[in-house]
Coordinates of C-alpha atoms in Angstrom, one line a residue:
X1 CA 1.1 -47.2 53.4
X2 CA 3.4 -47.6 50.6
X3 CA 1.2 -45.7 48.0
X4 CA 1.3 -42.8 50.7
X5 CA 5.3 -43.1 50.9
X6 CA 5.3 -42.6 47.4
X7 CA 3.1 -39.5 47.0
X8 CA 5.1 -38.1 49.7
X9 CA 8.2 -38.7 47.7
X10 CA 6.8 -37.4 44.5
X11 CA 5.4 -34.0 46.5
X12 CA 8.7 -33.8 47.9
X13 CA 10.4 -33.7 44.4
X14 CA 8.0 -31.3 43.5
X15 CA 8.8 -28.7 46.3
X16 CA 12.6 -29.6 45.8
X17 CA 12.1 -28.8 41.8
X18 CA 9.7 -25.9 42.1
X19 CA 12.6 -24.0 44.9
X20 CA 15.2 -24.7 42.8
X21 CA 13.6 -23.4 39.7
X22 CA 12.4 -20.3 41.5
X23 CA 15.4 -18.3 41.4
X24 CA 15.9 -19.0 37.6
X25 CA 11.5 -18.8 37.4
X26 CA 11.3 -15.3 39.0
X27 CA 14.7 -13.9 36.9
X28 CA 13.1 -15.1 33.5
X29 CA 10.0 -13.4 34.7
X30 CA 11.6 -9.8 35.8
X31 CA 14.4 -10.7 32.3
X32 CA 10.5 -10.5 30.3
X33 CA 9.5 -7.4 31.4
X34 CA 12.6 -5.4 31.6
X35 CA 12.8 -7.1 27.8
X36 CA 9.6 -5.9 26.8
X37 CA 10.5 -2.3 28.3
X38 CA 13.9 -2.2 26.7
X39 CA 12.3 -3.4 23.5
X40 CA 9.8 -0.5 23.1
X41 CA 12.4 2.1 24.3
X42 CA 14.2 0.8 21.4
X43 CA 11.3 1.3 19.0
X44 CA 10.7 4.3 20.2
X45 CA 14.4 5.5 19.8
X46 CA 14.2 4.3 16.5
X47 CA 11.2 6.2 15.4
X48 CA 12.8 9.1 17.2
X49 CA 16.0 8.5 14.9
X50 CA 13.9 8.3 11.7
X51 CA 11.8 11.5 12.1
X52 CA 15.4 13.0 12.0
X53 CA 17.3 12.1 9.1
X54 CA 15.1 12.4 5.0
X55 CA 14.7 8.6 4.8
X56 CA 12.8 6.8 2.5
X57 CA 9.2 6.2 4.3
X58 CA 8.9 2.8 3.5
X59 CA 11.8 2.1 3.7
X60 CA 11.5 3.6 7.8
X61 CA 8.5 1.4 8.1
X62 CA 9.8 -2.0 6.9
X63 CA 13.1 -1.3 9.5
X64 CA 10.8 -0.4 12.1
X65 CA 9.0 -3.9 11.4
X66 CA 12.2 -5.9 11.0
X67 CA 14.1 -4.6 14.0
X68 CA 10.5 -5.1 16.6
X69 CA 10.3 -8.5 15.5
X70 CA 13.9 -9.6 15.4
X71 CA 14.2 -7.9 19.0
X72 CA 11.0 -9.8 20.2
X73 CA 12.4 -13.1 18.9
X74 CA 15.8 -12.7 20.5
X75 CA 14.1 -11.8 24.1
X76 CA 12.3 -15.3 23.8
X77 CA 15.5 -17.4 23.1
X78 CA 16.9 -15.2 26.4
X79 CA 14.1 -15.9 28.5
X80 CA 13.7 -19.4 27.6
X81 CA 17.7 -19.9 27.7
X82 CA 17.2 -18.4 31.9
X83 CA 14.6 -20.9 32.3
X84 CA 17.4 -23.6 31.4
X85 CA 16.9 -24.9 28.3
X86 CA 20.5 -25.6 26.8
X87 CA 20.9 -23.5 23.7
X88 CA 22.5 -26.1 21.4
X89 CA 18.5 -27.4 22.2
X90 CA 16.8 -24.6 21.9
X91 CA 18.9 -24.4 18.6
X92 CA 17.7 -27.9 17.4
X93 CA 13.7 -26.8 18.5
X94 CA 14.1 -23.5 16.3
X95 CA 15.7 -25.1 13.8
X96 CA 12.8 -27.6 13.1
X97 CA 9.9 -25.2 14.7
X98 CA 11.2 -22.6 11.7
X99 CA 11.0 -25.9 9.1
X100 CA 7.3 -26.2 10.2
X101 CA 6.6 -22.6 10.3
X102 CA 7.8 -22.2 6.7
X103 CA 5.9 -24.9 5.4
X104 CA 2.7 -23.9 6.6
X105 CA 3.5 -20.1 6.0
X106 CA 4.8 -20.2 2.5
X107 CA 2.5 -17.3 1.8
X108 CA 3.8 -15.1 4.4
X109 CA 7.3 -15.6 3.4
X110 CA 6.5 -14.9 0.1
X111 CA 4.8 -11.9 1.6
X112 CA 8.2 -10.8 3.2
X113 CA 10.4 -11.4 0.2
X114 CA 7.9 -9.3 -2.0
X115 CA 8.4 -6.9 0.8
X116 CA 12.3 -6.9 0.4
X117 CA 11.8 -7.1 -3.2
X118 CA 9.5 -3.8 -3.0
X119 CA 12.3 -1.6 -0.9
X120 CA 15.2 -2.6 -3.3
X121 CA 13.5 -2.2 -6.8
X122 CA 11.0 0.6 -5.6
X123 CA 8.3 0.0 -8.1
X124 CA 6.2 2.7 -5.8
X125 CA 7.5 4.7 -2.9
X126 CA 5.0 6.3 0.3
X127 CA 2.8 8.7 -1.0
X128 CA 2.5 7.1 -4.3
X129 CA -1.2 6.5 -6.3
X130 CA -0.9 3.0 -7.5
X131 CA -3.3 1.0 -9.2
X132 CA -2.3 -2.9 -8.6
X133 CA -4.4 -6.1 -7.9
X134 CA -7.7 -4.3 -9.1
X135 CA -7.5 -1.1 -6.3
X136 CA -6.4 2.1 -6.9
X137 CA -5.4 4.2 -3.9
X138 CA -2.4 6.3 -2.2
X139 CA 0.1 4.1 -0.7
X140 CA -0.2 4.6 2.9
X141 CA 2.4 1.8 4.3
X142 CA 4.6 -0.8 3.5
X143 CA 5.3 -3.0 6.2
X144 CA 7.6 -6.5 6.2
X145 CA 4.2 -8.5 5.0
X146 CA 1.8 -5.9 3.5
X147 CA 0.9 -2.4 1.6
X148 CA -1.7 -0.8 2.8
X149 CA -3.4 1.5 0.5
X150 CA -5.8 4.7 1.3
X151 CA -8.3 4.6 -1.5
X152 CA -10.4 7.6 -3.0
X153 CA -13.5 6.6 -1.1
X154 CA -10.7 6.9 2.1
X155 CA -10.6 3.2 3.2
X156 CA -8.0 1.6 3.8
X157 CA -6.6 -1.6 1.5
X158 CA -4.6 -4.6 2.8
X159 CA -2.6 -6.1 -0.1
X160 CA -0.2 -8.6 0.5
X161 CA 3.8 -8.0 -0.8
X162 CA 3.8 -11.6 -2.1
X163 CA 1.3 -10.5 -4.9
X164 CA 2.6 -7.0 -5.3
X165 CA 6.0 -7.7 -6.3
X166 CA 4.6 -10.4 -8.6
X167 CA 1.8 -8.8 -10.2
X168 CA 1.3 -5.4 -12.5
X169 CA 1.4 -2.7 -11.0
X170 CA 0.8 1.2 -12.3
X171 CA 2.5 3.9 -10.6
X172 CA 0.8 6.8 -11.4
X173 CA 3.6 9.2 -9.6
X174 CA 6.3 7.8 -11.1
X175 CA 7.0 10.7 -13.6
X176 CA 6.5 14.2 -12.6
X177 CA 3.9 14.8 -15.9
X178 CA 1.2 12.6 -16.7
X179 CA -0.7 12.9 -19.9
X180 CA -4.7 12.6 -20.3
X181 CA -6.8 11.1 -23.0
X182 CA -10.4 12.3 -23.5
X183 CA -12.7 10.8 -26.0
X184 CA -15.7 12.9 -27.7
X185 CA -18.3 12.5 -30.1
X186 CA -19.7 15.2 -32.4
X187 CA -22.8 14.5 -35.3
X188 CA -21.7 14.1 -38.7
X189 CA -23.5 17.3 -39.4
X190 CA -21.1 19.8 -37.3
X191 CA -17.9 21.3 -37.8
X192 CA -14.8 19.7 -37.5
X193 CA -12.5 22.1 -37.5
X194 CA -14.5 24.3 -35.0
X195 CA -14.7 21.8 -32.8
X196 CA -11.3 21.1 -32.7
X197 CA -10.1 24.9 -32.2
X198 CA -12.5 25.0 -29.2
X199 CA -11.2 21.8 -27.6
X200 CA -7.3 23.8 -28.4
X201 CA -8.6 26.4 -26.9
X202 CA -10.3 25.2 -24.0
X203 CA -6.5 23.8 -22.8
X204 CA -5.2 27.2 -24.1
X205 CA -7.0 28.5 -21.3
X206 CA -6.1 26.5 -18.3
X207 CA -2.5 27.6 -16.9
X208 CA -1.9 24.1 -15.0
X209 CA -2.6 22.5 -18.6
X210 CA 1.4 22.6 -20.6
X211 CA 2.1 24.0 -23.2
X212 CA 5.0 21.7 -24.1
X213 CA 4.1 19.2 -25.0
X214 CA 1.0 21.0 -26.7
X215 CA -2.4 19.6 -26.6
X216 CA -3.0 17.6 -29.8
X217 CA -6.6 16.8 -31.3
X218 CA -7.5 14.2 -34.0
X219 CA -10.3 12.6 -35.2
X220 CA -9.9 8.8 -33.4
X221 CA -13.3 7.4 -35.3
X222 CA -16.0 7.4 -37.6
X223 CA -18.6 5.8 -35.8
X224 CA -22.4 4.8 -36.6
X225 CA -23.5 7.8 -35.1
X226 CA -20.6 10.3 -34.7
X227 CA -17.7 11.7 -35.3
X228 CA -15.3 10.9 -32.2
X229 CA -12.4 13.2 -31.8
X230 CA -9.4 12.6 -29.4
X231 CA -7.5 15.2 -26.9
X232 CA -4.8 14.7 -25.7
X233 CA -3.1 17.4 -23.2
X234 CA -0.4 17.4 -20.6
X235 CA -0.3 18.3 -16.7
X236 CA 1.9 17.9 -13.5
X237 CA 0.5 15.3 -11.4
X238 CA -0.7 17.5 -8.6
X239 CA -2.8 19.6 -11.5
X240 CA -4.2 16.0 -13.4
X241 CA -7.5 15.7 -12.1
X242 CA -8.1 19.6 -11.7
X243 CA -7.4 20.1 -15.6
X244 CA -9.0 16.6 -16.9
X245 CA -12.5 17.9 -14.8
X246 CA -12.2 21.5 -15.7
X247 CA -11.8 20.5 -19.6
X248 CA -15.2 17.9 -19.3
X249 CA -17.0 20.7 -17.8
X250 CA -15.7 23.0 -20.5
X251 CA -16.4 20.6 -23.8
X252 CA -20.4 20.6 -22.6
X253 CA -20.5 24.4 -21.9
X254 CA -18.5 25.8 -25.1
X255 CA -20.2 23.3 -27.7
X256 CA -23.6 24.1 -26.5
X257 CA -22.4 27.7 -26.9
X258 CA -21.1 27.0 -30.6
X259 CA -24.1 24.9 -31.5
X260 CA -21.6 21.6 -31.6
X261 CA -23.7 18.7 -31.1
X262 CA -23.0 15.8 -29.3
X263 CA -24.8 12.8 -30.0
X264 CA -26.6 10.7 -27.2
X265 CA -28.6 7.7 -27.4
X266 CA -32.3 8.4 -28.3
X267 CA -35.3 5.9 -28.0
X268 CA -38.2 6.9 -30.4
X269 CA -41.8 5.2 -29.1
X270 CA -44.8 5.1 -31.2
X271 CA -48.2 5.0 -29.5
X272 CA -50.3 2.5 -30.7
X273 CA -54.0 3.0 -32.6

């Protein structure tokens, strides 16, 4: 009889608790999902404010980032605080929840001061082609942990900030010109000097190719085989890959033409008696 008193008493507590946490239950609820709504009007206002004003793109992105989660974070101490945990607490439980978090996330912290690092030394900017931890590719994002990067081949790379903001990194945007260096190999029997007016004249005829700083050729090497010369020629950046194509195609086609040979690797095999 006495074990019965006692679950009776312990079932009445729990009614007793469970109606006088209700009210503060069902406001920390409704407090979540008006949060939640608020929190992706705000977002939305944001991205709203952004598309307005010429701001740097990554820089839009990282605030974007920053502001969601810091909004997010400050919705959880609310709703936890209605549910009545005191906040001096809740204080002491982030305090040592963030001392365990940043011990076992070292790398994503690292990750968020390369990303802070990124924005205030902009090494590379949305839109730049970058080539950094072995990938080469447009830079599609930069977000408070990440870059993402949309290769040539159009997929999509995930590098952290952590070892972007500590690594090498090439930024081939950077300047408004870029210069290009093509190696090619001629026999010892042909003509110098013609080949190098054809290679001068091949950038003469491409507009997008500069004319100041002019094209240079020189003779880089005198190899087992062949005479390698070196051209070198300028171009905006949108025009690079157009002019360095164009002038490969071109070396083949007026050579052949002029009776400029280029040496090629040649296996000689002798049939047996």
């Amino acid at each position: 009889m006495e074990k019965f008193t006692n679950y009776q008493e312990h079932v009445d507590n729990a009614i007793k608790w469970f109606w006088d946490a209700l009210p503060n239950l069902v406001t920390a609820i409704l407090l979540l999902f008006v949060g939640i709504y608020v929190i992706r009007f705000i977002n939305k206002m944001i991205r709203k404010f952004f598309a307005k004003k010429d701001y740097d793109e990554s820089l839009e992105s990282f605030l974007q980032s920053l502001i969601s989660i810091a909004l997010k974070i400050l919705l959880f101490v609310l709703v936890i605080t209605q549910l009545g945990v005191q906040s001096s607490s809740l204080v002491a439980i982030i305090g040592a929840a963030g001392l365990a978090i940043g011990l076992a996330l070292q790398g994503s912290l690292a990750n968020f001061a390369g990303g802070v690092l990124i924005l205030l030394f902009k090494p590379f900017k949305v839109g730049d082609w970058i080539s950094a931890q072995g990938v080469d590719g447009s830079v599609k994002e930069i977000s408070i942990f990440t870059t993402k990067l949309k290769t040539f081949g159009n997929q999509i790379a995930i590098i952290p900030n952590g070892q972007l903001s500590n690594n090498n990194i090439i930024n081939y945007n950077a300047e408004d010109t870029r210069r290009d260096k093509i190696d090619v190999g001629i026999g010892y029997g042909s003509n110098i000097k013609k080949a190098k007016e054809i290679l001068l004249s091949i950038c003469k005829d491409r507009e997008t190719i500069l004319k100041d700083p002019a094209p240079e050729v020189y003779v880089g090497e005198l190899a087992d085989s062949s005479v390698n010369l070196t051209l070198r020629f300028w171009a905006n950046n949108p025009d690079f890959w157009a002019a360095h194509f164009f002038v490969m195609e071109e070396i083949k086609s007026r050579f052949d033409a002029e009776g400029i040979e280029i040496p090629f690797p040649q296996r000689v095999i002798h049939k047996g008696e």
